[in-house]
PDB file of C-alpha atoms in Angstrom:
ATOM      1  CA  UNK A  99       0.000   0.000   0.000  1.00 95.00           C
ATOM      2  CA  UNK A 100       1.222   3.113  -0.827  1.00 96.00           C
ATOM      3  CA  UNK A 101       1.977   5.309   1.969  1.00 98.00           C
ATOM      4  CA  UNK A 102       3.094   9.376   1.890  1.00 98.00           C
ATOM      5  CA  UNK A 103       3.850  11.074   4.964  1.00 98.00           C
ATOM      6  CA  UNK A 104       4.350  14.828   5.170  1.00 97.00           C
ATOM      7  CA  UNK A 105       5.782  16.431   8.744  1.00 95.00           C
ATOM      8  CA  UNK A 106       7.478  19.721   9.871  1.00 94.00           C
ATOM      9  CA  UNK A 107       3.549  21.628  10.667  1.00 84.00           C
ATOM     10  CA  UNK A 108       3.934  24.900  12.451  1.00 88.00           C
ATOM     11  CA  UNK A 109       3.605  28.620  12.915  1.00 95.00           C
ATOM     12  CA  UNK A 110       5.998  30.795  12.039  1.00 94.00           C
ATOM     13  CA  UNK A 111       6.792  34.382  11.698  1.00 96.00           C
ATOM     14  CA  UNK A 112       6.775  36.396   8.069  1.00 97.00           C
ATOM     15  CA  UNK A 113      10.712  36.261   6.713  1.00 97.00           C
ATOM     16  CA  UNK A 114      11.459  33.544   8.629  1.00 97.00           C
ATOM     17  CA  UNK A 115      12.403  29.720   6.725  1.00 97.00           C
ATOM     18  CA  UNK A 116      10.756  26.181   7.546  1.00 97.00           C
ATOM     19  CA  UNK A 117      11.456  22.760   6.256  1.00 98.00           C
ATOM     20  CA  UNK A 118       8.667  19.899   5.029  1.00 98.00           C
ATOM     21  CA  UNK A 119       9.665  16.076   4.868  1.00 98.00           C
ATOM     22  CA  UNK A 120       7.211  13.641   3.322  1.00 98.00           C
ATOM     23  CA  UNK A 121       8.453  10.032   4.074  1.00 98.00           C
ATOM     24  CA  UNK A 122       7.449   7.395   1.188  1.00 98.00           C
ATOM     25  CA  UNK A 123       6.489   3.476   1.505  1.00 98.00           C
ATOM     26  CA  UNK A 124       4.837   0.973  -0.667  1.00 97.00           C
ATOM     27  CA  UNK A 125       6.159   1.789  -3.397  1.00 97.00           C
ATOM     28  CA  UNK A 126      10.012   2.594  -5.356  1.00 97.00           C
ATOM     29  CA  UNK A 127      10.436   5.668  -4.136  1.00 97.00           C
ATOM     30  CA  UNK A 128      13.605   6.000  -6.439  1.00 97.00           C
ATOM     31  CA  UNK A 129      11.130   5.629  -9.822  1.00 96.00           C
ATOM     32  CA  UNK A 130       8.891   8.316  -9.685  1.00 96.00           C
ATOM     33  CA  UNK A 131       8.095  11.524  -9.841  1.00 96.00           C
ATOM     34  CA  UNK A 132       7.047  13.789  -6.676  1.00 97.00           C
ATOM     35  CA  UNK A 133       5.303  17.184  -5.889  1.00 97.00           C
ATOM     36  CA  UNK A 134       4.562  19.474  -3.326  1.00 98.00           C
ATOM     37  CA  UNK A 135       0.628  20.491  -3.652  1.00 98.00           C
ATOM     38  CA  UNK A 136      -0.536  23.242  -0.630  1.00 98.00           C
ATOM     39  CA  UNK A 137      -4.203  24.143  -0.237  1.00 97.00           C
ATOM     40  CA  UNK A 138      -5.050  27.427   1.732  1.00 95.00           C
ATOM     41  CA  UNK A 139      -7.663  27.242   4.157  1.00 93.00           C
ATOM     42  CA  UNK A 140     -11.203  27.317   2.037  1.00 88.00           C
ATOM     43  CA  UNK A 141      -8.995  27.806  -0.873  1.00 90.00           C
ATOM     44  CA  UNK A 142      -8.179  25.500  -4.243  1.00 92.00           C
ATOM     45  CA  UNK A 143      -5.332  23.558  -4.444  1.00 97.00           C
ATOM     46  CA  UNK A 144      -1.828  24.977  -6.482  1.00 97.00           C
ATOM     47  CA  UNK A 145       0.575  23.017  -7.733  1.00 97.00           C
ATOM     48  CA  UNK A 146       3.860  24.416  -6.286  1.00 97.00           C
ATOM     49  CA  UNK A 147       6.969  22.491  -7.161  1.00 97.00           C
ATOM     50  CA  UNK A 148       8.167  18.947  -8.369  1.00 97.00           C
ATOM     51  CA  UNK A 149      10.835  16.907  -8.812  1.00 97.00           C
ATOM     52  CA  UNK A 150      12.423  13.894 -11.397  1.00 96.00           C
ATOM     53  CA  UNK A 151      12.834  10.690 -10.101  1.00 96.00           C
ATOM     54  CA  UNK A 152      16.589  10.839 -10.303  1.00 96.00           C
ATOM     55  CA  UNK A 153      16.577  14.787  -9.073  1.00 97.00           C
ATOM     56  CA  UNK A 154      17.747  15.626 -12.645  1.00 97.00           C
ATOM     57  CA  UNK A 155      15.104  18.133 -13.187  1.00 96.00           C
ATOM     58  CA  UNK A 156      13.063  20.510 -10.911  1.00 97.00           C
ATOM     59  CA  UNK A 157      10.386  23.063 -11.312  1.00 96.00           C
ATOM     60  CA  UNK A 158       8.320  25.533  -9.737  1.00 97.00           C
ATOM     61  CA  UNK A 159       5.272  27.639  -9.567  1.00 97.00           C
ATOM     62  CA  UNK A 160       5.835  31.192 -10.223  1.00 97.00           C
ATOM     63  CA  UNK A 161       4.509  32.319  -6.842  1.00 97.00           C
ATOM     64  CA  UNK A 162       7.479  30.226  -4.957  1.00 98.00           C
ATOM     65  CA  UNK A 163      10.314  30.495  -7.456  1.00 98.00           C
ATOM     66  CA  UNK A 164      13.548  31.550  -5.670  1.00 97.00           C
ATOM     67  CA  UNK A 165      11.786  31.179  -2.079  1.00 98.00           C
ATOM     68  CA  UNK A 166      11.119  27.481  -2.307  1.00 98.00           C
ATOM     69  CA  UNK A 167      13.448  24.190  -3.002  1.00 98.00           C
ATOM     70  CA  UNK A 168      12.352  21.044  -3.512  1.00 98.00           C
ATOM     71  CA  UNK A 169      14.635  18.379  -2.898  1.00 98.00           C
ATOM     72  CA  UNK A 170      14.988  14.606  -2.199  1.00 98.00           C
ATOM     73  CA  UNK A 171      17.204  11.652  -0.784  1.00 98.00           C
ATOM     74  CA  UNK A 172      16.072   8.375  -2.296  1.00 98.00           C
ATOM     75  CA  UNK A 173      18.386   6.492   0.181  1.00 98.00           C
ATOM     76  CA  UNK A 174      15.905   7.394   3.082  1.00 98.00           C
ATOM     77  CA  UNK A 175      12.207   7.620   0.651  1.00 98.00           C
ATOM     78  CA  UNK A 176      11.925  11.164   1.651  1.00 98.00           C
ATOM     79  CA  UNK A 177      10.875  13.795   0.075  1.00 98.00           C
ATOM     80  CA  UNK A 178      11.860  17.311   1.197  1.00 98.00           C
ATOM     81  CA  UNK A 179      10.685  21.631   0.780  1.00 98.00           C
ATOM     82  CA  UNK A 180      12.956  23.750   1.882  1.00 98.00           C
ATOM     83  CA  UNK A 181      10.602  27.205   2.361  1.00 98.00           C
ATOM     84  CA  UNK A 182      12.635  30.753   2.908  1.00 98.00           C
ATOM     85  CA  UNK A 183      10.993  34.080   2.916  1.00 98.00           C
ATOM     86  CA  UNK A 184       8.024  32.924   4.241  1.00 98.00           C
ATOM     87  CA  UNK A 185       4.807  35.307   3.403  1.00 97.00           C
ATOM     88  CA  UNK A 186       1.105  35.017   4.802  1.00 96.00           C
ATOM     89  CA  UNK A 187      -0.129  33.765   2.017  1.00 96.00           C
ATOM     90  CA  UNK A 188       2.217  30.847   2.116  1.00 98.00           C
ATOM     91  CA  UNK A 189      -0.342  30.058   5.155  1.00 98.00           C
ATOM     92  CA  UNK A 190      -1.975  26.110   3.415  1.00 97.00           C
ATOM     93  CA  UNK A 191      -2.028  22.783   4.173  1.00 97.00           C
ATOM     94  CA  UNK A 192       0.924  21.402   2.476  1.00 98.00           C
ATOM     95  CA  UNK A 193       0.451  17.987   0.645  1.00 98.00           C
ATOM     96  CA  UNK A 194       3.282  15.697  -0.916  1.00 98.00           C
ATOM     97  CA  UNK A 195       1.985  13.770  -3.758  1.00 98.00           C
ATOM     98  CA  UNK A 196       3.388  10.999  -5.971  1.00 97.00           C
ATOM     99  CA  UNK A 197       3.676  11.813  -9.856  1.00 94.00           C
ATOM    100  CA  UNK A 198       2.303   8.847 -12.200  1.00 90.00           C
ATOM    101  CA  UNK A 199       4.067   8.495 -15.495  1.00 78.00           C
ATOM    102  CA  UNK A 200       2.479  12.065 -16.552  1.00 80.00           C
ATOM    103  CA  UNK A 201       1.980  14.923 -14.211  1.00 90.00           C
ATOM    104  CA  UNK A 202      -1.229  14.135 -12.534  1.00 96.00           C
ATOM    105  CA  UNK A 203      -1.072  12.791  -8.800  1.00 97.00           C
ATOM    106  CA  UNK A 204      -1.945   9.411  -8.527  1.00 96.00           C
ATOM    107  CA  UNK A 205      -1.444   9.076  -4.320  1.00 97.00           C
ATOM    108  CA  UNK A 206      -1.403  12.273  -1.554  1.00 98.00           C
ATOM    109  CA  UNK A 207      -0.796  12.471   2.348  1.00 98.00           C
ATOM    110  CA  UNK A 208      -2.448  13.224   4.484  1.00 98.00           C
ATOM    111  CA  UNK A 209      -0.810  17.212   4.121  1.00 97.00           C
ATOM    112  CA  UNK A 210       0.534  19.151   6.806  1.00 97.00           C
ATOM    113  CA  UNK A 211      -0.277  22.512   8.142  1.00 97.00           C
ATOM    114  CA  UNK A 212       2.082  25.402   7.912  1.00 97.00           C
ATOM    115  CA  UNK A 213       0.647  29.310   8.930  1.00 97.00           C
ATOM    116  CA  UNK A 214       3.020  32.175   8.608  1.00 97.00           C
ATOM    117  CA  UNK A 215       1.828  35.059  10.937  1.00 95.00           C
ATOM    118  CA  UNK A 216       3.034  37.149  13.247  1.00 93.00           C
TER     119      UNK A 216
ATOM    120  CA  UNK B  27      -0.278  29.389 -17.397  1.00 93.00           C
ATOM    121  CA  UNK B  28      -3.266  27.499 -19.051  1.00 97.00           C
ATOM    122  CA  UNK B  29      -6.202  28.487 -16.775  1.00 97.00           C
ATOM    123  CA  UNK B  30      -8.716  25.733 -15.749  1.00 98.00           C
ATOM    124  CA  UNK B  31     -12.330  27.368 -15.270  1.00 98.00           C
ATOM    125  CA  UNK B  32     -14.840  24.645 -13.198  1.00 98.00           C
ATOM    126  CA  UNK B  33     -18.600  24.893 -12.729  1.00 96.00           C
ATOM    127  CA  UNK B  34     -20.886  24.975 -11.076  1.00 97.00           C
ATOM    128  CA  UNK B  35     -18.830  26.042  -7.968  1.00 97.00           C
ATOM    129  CA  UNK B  36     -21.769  23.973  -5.775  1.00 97.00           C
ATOM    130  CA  UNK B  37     -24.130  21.607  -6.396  1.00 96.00           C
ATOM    131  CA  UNK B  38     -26.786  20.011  -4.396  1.00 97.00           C
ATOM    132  CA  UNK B  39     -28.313  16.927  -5.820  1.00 97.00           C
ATOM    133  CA  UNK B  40     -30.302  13.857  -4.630  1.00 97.00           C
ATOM    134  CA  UNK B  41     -29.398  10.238  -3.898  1.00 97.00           C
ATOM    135  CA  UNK B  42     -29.795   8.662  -7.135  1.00 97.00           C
ATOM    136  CA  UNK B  43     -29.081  11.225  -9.671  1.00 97.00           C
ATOM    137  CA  UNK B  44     -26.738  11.848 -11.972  1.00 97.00           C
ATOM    138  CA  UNK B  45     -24.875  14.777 -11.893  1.00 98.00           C
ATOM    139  CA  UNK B  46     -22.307  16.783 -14.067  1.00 98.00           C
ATOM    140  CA  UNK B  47     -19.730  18.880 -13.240  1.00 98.00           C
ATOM    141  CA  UNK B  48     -17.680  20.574 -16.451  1.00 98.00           C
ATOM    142  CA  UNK B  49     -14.082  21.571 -17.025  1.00 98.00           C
ATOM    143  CA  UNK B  50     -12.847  24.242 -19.418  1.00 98.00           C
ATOM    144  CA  UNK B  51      -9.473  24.852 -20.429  1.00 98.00           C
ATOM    145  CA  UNK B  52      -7.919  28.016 -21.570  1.00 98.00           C
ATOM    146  CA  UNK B  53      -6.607  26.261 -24.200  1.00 98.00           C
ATOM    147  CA  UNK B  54      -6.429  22.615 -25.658  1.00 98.00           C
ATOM    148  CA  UNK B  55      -4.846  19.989 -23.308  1.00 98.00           C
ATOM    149  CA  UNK B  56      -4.940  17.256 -25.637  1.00 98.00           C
ATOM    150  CA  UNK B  57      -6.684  14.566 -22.988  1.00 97.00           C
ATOM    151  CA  UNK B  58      -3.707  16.204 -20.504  1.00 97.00           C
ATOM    152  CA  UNK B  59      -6.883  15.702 -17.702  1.00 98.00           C
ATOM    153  CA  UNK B  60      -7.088  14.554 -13.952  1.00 98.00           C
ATOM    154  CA  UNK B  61     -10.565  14.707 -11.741  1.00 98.00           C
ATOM    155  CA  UNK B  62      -9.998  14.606  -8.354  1.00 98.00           C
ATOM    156  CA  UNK B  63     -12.353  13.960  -4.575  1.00 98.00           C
ATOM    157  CA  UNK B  64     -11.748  15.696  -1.936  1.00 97.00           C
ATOM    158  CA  UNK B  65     -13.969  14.702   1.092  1.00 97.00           C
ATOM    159  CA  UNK B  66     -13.746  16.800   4.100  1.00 93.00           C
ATOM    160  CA  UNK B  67     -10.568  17.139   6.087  1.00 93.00           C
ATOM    161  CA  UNK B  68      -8.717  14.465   3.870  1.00 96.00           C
ATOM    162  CA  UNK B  69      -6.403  14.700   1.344  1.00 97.00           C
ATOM    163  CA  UNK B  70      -7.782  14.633  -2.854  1.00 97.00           C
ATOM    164  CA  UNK B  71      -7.660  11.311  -3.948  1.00 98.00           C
ATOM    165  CA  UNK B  72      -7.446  10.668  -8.348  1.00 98.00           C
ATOM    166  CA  UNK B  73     -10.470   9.948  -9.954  1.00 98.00           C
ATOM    167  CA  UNK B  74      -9.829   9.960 -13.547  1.00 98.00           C
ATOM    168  CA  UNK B  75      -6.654  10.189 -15.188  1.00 97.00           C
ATOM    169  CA  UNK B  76      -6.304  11.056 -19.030  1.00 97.00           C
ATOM    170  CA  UNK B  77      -9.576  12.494 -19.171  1.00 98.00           C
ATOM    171  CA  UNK B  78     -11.449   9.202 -19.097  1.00 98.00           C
ATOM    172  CA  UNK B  79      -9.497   6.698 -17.650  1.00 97.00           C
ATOM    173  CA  UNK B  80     -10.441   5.089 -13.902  1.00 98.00           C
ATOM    174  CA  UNK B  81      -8.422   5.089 -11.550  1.00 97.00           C
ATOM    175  CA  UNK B  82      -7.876   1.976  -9.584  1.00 95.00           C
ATOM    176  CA  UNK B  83     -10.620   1.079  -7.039  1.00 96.00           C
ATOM    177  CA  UNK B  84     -12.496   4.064  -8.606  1.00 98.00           C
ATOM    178  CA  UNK B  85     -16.171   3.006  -8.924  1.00 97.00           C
ATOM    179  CA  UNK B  86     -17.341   2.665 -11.686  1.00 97.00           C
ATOM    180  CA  UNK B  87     -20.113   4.957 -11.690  1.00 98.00           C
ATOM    181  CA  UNK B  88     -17.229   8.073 -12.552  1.00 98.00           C
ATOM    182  CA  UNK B  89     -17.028   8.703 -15.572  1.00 98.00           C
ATOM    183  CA  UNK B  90     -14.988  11.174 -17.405  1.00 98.00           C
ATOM    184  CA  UNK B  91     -14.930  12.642 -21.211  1.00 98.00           C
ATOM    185  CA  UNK B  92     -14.244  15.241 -23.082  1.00 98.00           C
ATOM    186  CA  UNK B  93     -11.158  16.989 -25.502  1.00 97.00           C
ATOM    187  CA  UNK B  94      -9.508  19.941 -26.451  1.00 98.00           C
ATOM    188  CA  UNK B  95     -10.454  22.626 -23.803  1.00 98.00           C
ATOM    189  CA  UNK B  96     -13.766  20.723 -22.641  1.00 98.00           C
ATOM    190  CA  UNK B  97     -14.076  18.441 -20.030  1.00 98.00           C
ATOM    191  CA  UNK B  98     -16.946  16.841 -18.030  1.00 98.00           C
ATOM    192  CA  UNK B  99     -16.771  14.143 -15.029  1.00 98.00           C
ATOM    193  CA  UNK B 100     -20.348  12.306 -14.661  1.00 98.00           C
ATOM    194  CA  UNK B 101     -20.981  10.665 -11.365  1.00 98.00           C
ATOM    195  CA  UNK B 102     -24.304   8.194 -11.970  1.00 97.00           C
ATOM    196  CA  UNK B 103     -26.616   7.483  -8.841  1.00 97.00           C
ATOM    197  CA  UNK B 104     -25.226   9.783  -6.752  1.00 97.00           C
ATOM    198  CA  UNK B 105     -24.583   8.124  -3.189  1.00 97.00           C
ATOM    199  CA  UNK B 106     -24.321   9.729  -0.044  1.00 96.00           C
ATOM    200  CA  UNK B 107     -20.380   8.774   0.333  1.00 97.00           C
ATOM    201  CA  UNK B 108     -19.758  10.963  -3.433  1.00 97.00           C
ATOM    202  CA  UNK B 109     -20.860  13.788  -1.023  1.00 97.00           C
ATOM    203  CA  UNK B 110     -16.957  15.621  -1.362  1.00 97.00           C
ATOM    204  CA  UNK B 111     -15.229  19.006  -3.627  1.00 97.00           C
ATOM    205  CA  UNK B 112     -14.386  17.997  -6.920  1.00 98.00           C
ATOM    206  CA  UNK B 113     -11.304  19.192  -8.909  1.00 98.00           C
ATOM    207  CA  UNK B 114      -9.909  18.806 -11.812  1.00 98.00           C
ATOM    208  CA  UNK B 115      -6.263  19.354 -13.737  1.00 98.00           C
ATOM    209  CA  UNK B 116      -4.308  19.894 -16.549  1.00 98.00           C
ATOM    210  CA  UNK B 117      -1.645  18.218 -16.712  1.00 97.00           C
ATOM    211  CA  UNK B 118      -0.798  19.349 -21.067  1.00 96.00           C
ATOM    212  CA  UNK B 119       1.730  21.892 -19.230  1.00 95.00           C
ATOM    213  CA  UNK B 120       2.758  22.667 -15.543  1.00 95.00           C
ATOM    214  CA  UNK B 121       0.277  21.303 -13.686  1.00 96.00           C
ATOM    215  CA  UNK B 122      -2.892  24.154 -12.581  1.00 97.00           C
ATOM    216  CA  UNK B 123      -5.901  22.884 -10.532  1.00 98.00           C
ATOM    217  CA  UNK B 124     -10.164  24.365 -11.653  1.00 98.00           C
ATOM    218  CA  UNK B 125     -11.362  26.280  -8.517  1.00 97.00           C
ATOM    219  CA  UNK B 126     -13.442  23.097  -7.499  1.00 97.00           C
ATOM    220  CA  UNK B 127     -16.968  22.206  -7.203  1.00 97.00           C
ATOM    221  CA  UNK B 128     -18.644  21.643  -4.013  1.00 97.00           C
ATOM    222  CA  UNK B 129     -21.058  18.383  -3.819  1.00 98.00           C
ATOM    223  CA  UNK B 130     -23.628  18.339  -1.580  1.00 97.00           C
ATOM    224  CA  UNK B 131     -27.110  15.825  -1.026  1.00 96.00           C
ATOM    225  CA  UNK B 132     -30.240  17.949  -1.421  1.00 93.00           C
TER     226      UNK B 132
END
């Protein structure tokens, strides 16, 4: 069973940086795809960064472009964001999501909440 | 960024029906489709993948067609567990998300 599990929820302050993991099981890890996906509260869901199998290739969404790294170490099926210059409306639930063969998202965690106030 | 326009942005329907929710790209996608459930407090789980494929354990009363910038996902006798947002998304060029459609049992 495929199993995606996202951690590092918390509040922090405007400027400040924060770090996401999303551990992976039941499944290669090392053969796919994966993506950060964040949701604000009552909001739609954006597509925010994503990353080859073999960490060849990355990109982003506009909006976190030169804030926001995606990264991952297929040694230890985790899946990382690195998030600087946090803003307020960086405030969503942040979900990790597996790519299929194509760019649509064929498994999700469970997402993990990050709010950026002061 | 090819924009994804959904509607309605709610529905209310009855146990039984069949209801429609539509999908319209800014441009063509060539099939490049996903629908997506969202059920309160979870994650979005796939639906359809290549704008009429099922997913697997996806019953089989989704259904999804469409092409070029139109899209539709048709959920027959509507039960009270389909009850959930809908969403759906491109996936031609970097992935963008519609703004959802809200399901709920009349």
């Amino acid at each position: 069973e495929v199993q995606l599990v996202e951690s590092g929820e918390g509040l922090v302050q405007p400027g400040s940086s924060m770090k996401l993991s999303c551990v992976a099981s039941g499944f290669t890890f090392s053969n796919y795809g994966m993506n950060w996906i964040r949701q604000a509260p009552k909001k739609g869901l954006e597509w925010i960064a994503l990353i080859y199998y073999d960490s060849s290739s990355k990109y982003y969404a506009d909006s976190v472009k030169g804030r926001f790294t995606i990264s991952r170490d297929n040694s230890k099926n985790t899946l990382y964001l690195e998030m600087n210059s946090l803003r307020s409306e960086d405030t969503a639930m942040y979900y990790c999501a597996k790519a299929s063969s194509l760019w649509y998202f064929d498994f999700w965690g469970p997402g993990t909440m990050v709010t950026v106030s002061s | 960024d090819i924009q994804m326009t959904q509607s309605p942005a709610s529905l209310s329907a009855s146990l039984g029906e069949t209801v429609t929710i539509e999908c319209r790209a800014s441009e063509d996608i060539y099939n490049g489709l996903a629908w997506y459930q969202q059920k309160p407090g979870k994650s979005p789980q796939l639906l359809i993948y290549n704008a009429n494929s099922l997913h697997t354990g996806v019953p089989s009363r989704f259904s999804g067609s469409g092409s070029g910038t139109q899209y539709s996902l048709k959920i027959n006798s509507l039960q009270s567990e389909d009850v959930a947002s809908y969403f759906c998304q491109q996936y031609y060029d970097y992935p963008t998300f519609g703004g959802g459609t809200k399901l709920e049992l009349k």
